[in-house]
Structure formats: structure tokens, C-alpha cells
Short mmCIF file of C-alpha atoms and ligand atoms in Angstrom, two decimals:
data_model
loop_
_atom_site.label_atom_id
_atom_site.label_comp_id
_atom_site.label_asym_id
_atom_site.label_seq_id
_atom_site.Cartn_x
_atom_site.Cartn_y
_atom_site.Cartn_z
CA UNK A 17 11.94 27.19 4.04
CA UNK A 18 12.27 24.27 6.44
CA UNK A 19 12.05 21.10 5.87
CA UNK A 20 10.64 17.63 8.00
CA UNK A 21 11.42 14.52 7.13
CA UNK A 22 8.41 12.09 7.74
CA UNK A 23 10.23 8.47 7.77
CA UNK A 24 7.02 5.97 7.03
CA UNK A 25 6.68 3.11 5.23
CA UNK A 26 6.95 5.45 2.20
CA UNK A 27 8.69 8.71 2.99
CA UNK A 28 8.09 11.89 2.18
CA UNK A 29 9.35 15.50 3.41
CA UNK A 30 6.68 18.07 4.69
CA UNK A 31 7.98 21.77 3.12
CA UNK A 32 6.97 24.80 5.45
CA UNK A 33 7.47 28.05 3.99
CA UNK A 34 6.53 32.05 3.12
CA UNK A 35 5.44 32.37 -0.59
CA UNK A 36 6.43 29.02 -1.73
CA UNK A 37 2.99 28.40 -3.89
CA UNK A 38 5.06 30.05 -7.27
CA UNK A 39 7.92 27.69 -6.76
CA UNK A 40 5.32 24.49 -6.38
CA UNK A 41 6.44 23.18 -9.76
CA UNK A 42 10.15 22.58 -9.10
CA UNK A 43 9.72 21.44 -5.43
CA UNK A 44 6.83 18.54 -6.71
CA UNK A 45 9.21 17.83 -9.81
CA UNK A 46 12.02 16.82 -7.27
CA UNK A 47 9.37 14.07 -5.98
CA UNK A 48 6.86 13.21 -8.56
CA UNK A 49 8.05 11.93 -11.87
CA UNK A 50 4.08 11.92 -13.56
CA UNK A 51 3.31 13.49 -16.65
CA UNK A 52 -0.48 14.46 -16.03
CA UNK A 53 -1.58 15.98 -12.42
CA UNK A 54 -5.01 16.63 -11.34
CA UNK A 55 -5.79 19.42 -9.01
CA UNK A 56 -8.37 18.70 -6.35
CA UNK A 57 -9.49 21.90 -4.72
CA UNK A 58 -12.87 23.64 -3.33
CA UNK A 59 -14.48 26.43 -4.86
CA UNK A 60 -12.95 29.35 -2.70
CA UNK A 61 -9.36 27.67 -2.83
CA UNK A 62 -9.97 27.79 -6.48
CA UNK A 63 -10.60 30.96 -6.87
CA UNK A 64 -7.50 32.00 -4.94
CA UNK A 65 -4.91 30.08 -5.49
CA UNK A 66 -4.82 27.26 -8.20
CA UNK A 67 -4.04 29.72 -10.57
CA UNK A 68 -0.64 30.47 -9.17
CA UNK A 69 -0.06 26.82 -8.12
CA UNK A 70 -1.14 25.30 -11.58
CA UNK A 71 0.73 27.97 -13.30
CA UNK A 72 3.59 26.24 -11.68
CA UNK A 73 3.14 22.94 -12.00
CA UNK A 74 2.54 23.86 -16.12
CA UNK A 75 6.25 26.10 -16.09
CA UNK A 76 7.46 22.65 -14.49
CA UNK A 77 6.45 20.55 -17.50
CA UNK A 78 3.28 19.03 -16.24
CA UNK A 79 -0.15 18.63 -17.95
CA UNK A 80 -2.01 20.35 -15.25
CA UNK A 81 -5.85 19.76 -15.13
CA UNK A 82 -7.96 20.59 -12.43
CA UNK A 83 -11.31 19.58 -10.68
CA UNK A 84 -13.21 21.74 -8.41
CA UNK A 85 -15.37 20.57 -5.74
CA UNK A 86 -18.15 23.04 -3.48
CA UNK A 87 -16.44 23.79 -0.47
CA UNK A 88 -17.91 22.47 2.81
CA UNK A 89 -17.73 19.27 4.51
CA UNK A 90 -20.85 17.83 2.66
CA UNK A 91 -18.17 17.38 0.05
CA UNK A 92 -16.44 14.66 1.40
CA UNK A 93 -19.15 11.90 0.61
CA UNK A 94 -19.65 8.92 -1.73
CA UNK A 95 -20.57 11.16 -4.32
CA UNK A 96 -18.42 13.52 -5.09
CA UNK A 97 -15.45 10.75 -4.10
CA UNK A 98 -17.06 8.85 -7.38
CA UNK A 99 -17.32 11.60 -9.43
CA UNK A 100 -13.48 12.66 -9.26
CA UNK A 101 -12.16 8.48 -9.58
CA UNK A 102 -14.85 9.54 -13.00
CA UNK A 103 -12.77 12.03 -14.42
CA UNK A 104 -9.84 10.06 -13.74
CA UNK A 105 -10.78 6.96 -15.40
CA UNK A 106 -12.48 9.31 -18.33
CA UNK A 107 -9.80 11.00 -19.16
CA UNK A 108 -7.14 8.06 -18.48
CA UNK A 109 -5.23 8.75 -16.18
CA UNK A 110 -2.69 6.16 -15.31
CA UNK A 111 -0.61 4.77 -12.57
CA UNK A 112 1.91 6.81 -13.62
CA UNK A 113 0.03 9.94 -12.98
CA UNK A 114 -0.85 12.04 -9.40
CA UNK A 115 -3.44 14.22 -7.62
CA UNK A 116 -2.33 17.64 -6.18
CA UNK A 117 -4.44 18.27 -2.70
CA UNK A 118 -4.92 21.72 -2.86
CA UNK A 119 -6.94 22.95 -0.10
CA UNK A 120 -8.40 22.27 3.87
CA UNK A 121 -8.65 18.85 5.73
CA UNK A 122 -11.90 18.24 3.12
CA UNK A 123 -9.86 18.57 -0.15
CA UNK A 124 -6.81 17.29 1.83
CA UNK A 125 -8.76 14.06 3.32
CA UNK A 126 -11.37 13.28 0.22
CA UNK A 127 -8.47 13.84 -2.94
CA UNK A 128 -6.14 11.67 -0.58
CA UNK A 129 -8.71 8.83 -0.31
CA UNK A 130 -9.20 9.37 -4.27
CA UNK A 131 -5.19 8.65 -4.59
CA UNK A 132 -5.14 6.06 -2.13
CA UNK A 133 -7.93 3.96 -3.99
CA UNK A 134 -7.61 4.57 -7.70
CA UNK A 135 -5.95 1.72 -9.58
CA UNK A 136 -4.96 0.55 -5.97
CA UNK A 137 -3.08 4.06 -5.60
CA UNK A 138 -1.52 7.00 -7.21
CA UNK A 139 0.97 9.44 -5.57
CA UNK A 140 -0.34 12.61 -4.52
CA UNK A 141 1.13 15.82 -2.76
CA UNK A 142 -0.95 18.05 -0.10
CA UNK A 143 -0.83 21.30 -0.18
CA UNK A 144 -2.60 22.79 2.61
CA UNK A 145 -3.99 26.14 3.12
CA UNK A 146 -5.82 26.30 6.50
CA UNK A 147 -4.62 26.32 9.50
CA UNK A 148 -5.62 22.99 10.70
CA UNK A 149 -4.73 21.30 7.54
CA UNK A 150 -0.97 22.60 7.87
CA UNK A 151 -0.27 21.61 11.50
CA UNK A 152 -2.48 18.39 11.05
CA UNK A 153 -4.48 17.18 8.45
CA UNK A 154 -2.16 17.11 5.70
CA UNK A 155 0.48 14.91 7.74
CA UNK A 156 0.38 11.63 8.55
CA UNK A 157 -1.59 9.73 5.73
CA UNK A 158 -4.77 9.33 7.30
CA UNK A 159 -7.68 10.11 4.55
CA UNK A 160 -11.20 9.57 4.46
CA UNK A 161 -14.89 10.54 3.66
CA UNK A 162 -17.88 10.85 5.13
CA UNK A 163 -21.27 8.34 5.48
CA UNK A 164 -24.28 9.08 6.94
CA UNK A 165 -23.91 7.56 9.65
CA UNK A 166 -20.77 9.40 10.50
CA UNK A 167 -17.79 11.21 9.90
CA UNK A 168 -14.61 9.47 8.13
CA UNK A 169 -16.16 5.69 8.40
CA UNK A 170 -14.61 5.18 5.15
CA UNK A 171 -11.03 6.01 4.31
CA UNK A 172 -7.50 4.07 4.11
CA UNK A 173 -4.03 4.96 5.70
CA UNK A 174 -2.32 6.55 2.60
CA UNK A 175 1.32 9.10 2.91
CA UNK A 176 1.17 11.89 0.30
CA UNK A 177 4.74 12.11 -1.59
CA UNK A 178 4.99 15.71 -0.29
CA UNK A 179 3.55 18.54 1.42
CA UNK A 180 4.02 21.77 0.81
CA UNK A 181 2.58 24.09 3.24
CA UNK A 182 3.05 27.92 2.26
CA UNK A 183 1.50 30.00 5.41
CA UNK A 184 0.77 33.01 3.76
CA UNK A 185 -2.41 31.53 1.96
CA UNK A 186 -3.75 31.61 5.75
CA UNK A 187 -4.11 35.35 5.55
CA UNK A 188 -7.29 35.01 3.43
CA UNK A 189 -8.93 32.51 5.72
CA UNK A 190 -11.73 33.55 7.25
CA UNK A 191 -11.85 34.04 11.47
CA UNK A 192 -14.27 31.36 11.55
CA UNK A 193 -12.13 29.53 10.44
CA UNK A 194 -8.65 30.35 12.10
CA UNK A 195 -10.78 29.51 15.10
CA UNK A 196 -11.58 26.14 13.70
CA UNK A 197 -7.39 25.41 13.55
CA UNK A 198 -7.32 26.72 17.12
CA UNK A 199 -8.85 23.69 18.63
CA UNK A 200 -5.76 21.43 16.87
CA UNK A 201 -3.23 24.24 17.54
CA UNK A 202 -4.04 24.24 21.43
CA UNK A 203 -3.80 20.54 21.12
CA UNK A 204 -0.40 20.65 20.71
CA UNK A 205 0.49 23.09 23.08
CA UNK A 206 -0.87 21.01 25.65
CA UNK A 207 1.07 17.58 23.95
CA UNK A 208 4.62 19.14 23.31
CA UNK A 209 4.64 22.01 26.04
CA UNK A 210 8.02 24.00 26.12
CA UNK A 211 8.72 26.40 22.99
CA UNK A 212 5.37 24.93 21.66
CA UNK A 213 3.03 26.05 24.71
CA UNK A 214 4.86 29.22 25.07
CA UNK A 215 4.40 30.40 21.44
CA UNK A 216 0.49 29.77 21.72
CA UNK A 217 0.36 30.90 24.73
CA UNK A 218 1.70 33.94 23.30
CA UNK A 219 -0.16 34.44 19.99
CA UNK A 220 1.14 31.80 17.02
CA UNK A 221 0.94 34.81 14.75
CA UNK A 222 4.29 36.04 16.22
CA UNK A 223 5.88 33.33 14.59
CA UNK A 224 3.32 30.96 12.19
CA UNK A 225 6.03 29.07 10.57
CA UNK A 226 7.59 27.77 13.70
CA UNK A 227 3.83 27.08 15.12
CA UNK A 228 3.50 25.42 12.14
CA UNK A 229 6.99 23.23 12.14
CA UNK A 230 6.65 22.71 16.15
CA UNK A 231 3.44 21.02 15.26
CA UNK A 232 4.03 19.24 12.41
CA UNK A 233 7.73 17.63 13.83
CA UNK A 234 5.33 16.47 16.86
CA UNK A 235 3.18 14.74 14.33
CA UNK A 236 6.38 13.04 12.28
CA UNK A 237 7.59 12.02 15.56
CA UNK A 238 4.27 10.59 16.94
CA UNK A 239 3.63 8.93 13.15
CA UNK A 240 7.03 7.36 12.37
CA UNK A 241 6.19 5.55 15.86
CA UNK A 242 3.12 4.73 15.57
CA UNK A 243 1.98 4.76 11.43
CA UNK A 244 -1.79 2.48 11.65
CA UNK A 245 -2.85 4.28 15.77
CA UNK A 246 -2.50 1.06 17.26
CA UNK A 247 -0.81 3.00 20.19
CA UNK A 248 0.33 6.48 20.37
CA UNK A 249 -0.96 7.99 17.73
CA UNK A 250 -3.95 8.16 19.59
CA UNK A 251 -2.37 10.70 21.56
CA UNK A 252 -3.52 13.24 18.85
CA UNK A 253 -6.91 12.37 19.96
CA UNK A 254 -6.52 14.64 23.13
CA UNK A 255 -10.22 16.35 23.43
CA UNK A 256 -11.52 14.43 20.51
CA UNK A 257 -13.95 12.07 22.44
CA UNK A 258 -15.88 14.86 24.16
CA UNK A 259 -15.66 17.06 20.79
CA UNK A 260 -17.06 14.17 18.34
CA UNK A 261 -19.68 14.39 20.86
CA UNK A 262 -20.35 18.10 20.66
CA UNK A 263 -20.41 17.89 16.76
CA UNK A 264 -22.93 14.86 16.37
CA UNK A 265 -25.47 16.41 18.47
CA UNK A 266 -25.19 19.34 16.76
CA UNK A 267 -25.39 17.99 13.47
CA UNK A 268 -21.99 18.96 12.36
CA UNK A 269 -22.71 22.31 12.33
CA UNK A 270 -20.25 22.96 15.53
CA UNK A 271 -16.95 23.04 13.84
CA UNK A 272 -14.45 20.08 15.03
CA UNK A 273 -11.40 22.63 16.15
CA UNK A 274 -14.27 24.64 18.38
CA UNK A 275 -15.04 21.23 19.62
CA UNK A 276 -11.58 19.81 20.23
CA UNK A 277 -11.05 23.34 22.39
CA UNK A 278 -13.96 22.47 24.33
CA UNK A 279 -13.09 18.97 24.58
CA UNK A 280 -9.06 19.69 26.09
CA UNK A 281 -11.00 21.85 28.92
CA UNK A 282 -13.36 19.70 29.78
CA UNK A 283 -9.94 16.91 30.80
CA UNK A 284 -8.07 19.48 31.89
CA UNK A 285 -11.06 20.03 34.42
CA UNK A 286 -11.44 16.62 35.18
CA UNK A 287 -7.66 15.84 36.01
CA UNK A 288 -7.29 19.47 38.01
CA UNK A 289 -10.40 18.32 40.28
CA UNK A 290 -9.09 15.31 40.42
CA UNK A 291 -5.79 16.17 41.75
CA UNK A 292 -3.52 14.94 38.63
CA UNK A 293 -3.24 18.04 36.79
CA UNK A 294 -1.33 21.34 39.10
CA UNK A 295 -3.24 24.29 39.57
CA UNK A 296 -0.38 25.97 37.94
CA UNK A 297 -0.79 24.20 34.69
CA UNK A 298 -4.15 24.19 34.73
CA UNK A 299 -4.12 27.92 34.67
CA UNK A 300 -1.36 27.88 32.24
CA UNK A 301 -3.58 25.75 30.29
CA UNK A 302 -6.89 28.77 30.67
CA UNK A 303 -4.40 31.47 29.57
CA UNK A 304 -4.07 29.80 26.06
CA UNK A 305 -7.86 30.02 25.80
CA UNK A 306 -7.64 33.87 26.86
CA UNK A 307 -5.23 33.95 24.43
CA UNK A 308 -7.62 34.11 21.75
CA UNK A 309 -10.98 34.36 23.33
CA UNK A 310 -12.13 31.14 22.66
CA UNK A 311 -14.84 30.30 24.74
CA UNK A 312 -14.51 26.60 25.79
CA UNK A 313 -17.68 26.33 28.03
CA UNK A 314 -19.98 23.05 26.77
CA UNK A 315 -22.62 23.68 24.98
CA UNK A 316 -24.54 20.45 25.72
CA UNK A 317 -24.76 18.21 28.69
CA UNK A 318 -22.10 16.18 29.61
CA UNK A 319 -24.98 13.50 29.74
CA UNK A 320 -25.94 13.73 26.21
CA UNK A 321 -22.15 13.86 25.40
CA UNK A 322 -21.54 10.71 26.86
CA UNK A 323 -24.43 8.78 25.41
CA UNK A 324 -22.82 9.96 22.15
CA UNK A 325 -19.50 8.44 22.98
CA UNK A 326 -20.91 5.08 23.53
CA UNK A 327 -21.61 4.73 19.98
CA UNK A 328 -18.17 6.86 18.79
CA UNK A 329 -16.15 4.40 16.16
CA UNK A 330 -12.75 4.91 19.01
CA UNK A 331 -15.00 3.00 21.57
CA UNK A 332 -13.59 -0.44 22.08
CA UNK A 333 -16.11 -2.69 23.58
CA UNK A 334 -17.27 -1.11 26.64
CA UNK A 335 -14.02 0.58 27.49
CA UNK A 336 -12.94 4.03 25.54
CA UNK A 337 -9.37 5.09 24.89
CA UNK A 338 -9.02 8.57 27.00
CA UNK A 339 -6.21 10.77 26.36
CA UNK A 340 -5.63 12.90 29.72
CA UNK A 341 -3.48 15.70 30.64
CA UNK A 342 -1.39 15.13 33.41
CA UNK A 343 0.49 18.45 32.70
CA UNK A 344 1.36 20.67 30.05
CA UNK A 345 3.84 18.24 27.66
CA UNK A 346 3.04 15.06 29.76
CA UNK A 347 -0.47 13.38 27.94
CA UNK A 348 -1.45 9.85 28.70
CA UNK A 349 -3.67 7.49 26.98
CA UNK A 350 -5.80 5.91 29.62
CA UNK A 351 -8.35 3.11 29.35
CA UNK A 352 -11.45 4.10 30.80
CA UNK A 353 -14.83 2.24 31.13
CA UNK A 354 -17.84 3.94 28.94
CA UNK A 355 -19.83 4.22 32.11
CA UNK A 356 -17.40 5.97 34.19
CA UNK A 357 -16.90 8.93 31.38
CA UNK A 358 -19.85 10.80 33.13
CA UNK A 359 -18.89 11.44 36.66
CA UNK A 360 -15.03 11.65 35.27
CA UNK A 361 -16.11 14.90 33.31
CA UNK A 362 -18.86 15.38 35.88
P1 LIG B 24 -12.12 22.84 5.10
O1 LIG B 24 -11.25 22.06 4.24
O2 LIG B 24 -13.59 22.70 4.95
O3 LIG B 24 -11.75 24.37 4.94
C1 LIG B 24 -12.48 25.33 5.67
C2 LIG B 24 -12.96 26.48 4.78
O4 LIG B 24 -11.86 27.33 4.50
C3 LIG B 24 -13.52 26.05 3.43
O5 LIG B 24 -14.66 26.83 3.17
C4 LIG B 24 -12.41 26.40 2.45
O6 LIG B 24 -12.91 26.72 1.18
C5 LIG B 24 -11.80 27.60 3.11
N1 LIG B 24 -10.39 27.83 2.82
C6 LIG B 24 -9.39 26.91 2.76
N2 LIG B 24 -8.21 27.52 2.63
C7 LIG B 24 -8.46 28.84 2.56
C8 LIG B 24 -7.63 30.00 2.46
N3 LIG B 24 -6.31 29.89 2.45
N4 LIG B 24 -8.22 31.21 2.41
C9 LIG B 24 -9.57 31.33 2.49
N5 LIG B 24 -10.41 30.28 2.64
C10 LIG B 24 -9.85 29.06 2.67
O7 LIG B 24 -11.85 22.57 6.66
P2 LIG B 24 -10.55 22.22 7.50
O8 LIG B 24 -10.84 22.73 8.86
O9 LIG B 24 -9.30 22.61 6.83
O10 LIG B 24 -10.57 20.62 7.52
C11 LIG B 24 -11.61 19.93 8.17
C12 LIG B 24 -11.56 18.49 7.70
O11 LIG B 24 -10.30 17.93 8.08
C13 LIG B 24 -12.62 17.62 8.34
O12 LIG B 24 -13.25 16.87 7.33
C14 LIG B 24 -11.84 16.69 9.27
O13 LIG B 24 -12.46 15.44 9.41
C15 LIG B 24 -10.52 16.61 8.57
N6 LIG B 24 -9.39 16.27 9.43
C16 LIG B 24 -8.55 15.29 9.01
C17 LIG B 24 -7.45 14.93 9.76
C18 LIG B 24 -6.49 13.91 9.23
O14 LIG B 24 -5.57 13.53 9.96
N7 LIG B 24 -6.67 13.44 8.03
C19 LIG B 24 -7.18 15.60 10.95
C20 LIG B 24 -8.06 16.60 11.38
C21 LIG B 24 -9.17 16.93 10.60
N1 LIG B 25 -5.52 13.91 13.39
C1 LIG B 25 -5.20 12.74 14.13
C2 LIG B 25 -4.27 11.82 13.41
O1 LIG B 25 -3.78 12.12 12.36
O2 LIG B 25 -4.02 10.75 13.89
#
């Protein structure tokens, strides 16, 4: 098992592991000295794996109870977000007591806000089980749900007290949705490069648990610098203005890593036609996409994509914080003016 360190405000470690879910007890008991815990988890997570997990936590000495929400990003709204803080305040649970995150980025993001808000914060521990939750999501304390008039407008900055990310559970998930981690996964191939670049390059399968800590140590380093995204953090945003794009005009039903993918190759063609990105990185850059057959070709106009990002929540003013790739492990934030996005992606 390794382990990462996340020095915040509040630290925590981030465990990485093969078949650690039947040992979840003792490693949260180390951290979390509650007497109740509340599972948060979707209806397929459920049905997979908060058996073994609350078994667990119940060997461990913990009054285990658990609330299951559909799966499906519709579930991180106002609603369901009220209906959990509910239970809690039903059944009376205290300040003393914690929320176990047991799921994707919607569990991990929506039970995260719960803890972050509920008698002005409770601890709670992630444990992811897709792919983007474990190299992402689940690190870095940023949690959130959705409004109608957009994705994660409400939400607070709020460190789990662990994370335990067993990467076995993503051998049940779905292709769909390996595909959806993708997007992240190339994202930080093209930020770290090296070891990183040359294990997706090559298939992360060969060696998940090192994708998986190569991702995650990028993330500690880039969030012990840079905790609220006042600066560098926003480096994890690489691909994410064209993406948020792609999934408002399609309603959401484009999934965010698809969109990220698209979004890293539409820079990466902007900065090789531009001169600022090597033809030999750029190609490096295609082969992860061949990799796995992603296809990373637009599917709306960069027009329509750019009248979305006027009215994304990252644009300041009239000028929009652009992460570019000047080569594979060298990204730059770069302020660009709204209305010079267009013939930039061109
Ligand atoms: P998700 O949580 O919806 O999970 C995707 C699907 O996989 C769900 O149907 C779920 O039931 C299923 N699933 C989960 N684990 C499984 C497993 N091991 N086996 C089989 N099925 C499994 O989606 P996601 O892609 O994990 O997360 C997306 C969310 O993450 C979005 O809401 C996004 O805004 C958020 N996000 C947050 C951050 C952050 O820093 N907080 C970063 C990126 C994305
Ligand atoms: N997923 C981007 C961030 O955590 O900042």
C-alpha cells in the first residue's frame, strides 16, 4: 500500500492500494475517533461494495449506518444534499460523528459538501471507486453540487481526513466509464510528463496503482501550493474551458472526462499551429489518444464553444484563465481575452 501525505491546512494521508476495502475499519480508526459513521454511496456502489466496507467499519467498533442515493449526476442537487443533512439531524448525529464517501466524484463531491456544511463541519473520509475519483476527485477538498444554472455553483473548500483508494473496485466499472477517467488521466500525462506520460502512453493498466499515485502526488504537490486556486491549482484545469463547453451544449449528457480529452487536443492544436508546442510532442501527445481509441475530434463548433465560455464561472471579466501546453510536463496558465479564444482554437 502506499501512502501520500497531503500537507493542507488540515492534513490528511491519501492510501492507494490492492484489496484494501476489508481492512477500511482499522485504517479510518487510525484517523477518525467518531462513534457513529454514515455511509454516503449510489445505488450501484451500494450494491457492490458497502457491504464489505461497512462490515469493516462495524469489526472496527463503529455504528455504521448508511444512506443510498440514485446514481447519476442529477444526484448532486439541492435536494438530495437536504435530504442526507435530514437524516443527520434526525437521527442526531453530532460533531463528534463523520460521513464515509463511498463512491465516484458525485458521492465523493455531494457527501463532502454534506460534511463540510453540517454543524459548520464534520470529518469525513473518501473512498473512491472510479477512476477519475481516485486520481482526482477525491483529493484536494474541493466539493460541491449542482444548480440549474450550472454545474458545482455551490460547494465549499473542505479536506477529507483520509482517502482510501483500493483499485481493484475499478474492475467492475463500466467502459463508459473508464473512458470518462481517461479525460483526467491524459491530463496528467500531459502536466507531469516523464514516468507519468510514459505509463499512459503505454496503457495505465500495466501498472494502475502507480497511475494512480503518479497522479495523485501531482495533485498533493499542486494543492499544498496552492489550497483555495488562486494560482496554480488552476493548472488542473488543462482542457476544462473547451470541455465545460462541450458538456453545456450538450446538456450534460457528454461526459466531463470525454470532454476534458477533447478539450487537451483542441490546445495542443492550437499551440502546435502556433509554433509553441514541437511536432514531436504533439505527436507524443496523439499517441496517448491512440492509446485507447479515444476519439478527441469536437463535436460542436468551436463558435458555439466559445459563446459558452463567455458565461463559464472561471471567466474573469472579459479575460479567461487558459491553461496551454507548451510541451509534454511544461503547462502554463495564460491570460487570454474572451474574444481572442475563437481564432486561438480556430
Ligand atoms: P460518478 O460518481 O457518477 O460515477 C460514475 C458511475 O460509475 C456511476 O453510475 C456509479 O454508480 C458507477 N460506479 C462508481 N464506482 C463504480 C465501480 N467501482 N464499479 C462499477 N460502477 C461504479 O462519476 P465520476 O466520473 O466518478 O465523477 C464525476 C463527478 O466528479 C462530477 O460531478 C464532477 O463534477 C466531479 N468532479 C469533482 C472534482 C473535484 O475536484 N471535486 C474533480 C473532477 C470531477
Ligand atoms: N479537479 C480540479 C481541482 O481539484 O482543482
Amino acid at each position: 500500500m502506499k501512502t501520500i501525505k497531503v500537507n493542507t491546512g488540515r492534513p490528511y494521508e491519501v492510501l492507494i492500494g490492492e484489496n484494501i476495502l476489508p481492512n477500511v475499519g482499522e485504517l479510518v480508526k487510525k484517523v477518525i475517533k467518531a462513534e457513529r459513521l454514515l455511509i454516503v454511496t449510489d445505488d450501484i456502489v451500494n450494491s457492490l461494495y458497502t457491504g464489505i466496507v461497512a462490515e469493516s467499519l462495524a469489526k472496527s467498533g463503529y455504528q455504521v449506518e448508511i444512506f443510498v442515493i440514485e446514481n447519476g449526476e442529477q444526484s448532486k442537487c439541492l435536494s438530495v444534499y437536504g435530504a442526507i443533512l435530514d437524516f443527520l439531524a434526525d437521527s442526531g448525529y453530532t460533531r463528534k460523528d463523520a460521513i464515509i464517501a463511498l463512491g465516484g466524484g458525485v458521492v465523493g463531491d455531494l457527501a463532502g459538501f454534506v460534511a463540510a456544511t453540517y454543524l459548520r463541519g464534520i470529518e469525513f473520509v473518501q473512498i473512491p471507486t472510479t477512476l477519475l475519483a481516485q486520481i482526482d476527485s477525491s483529493v484536494g477538498g474541493k466539493t460541491a453540487i449542482d444548480l440549474e444554472a450550472g454545474k458545482n455553483l455551490v460547494g465549499a473548500f473542505w479536506q477529507p481526513s483520509l482517502v482510501i483508494a483500493d483499485v481493484l473496485t475499478l474492475n467492475t466499472l463500466p467502459c463508459k466509464e473508464i473512458e470518462n477517467g481517461l479525460g483526467e488521466l491524459i491530463k496528467y500525462a500531459c502536466l507531469i510528463g516523464g514516468e507519468a506520460y510514459e505509463l499512459v502512453a503505454k496503457g495505465y493498466q500495466k501498472d494502475t496503482l502507480r497511475a494512480v499515485e503518479l497522479s495523485v502526488a501531482y495533485k498533493r504537490d499542486i494543492v499544498e501550493a496552492d489550497e483555495r486556486e488562486g494560482g496554480v491549482r488552476r493548472l488542473l484545469n488543462l482542457g476544462h474551458t473547451v470541455a465545460h463547453g462541450i458538456e453545456k451544449l450538450s446538456s450534460y449528457t457528454f461526459t466531463h472526462g470525454k470532454a476534458v480529452a477533447c478539450g487537451i487536443m483542441a490546445i495542443a492544436n492550437a499551440e502546435h499551429r502556433k509554433g509553441t508546442l514541437s511536432s514531436e510532442d504533439y505527436y507524443k501527445i496523439k499517441e496517448l489518444y491512440a492509446t485507447y481509441n479515444l476519439d478527441y475530434s469536437l463535436p460542436y463548433s468551436i463558435k458555439d464553444i466559445c459563446e459558452v465560455a463567455k458565461v463559464d464561472k472561471k471567466a474573469e471579466a472579459k479575460d479567461i484563465n487558459l491553461v496551454v501546453i507548451k510541451g509534454i510536463g511544461n503547462c502554463t496558465i495564460e491570460k487570454m481575452e474572451l474574444s481572442k479564444l475563437k481564432e486561438y482554437l480556430k
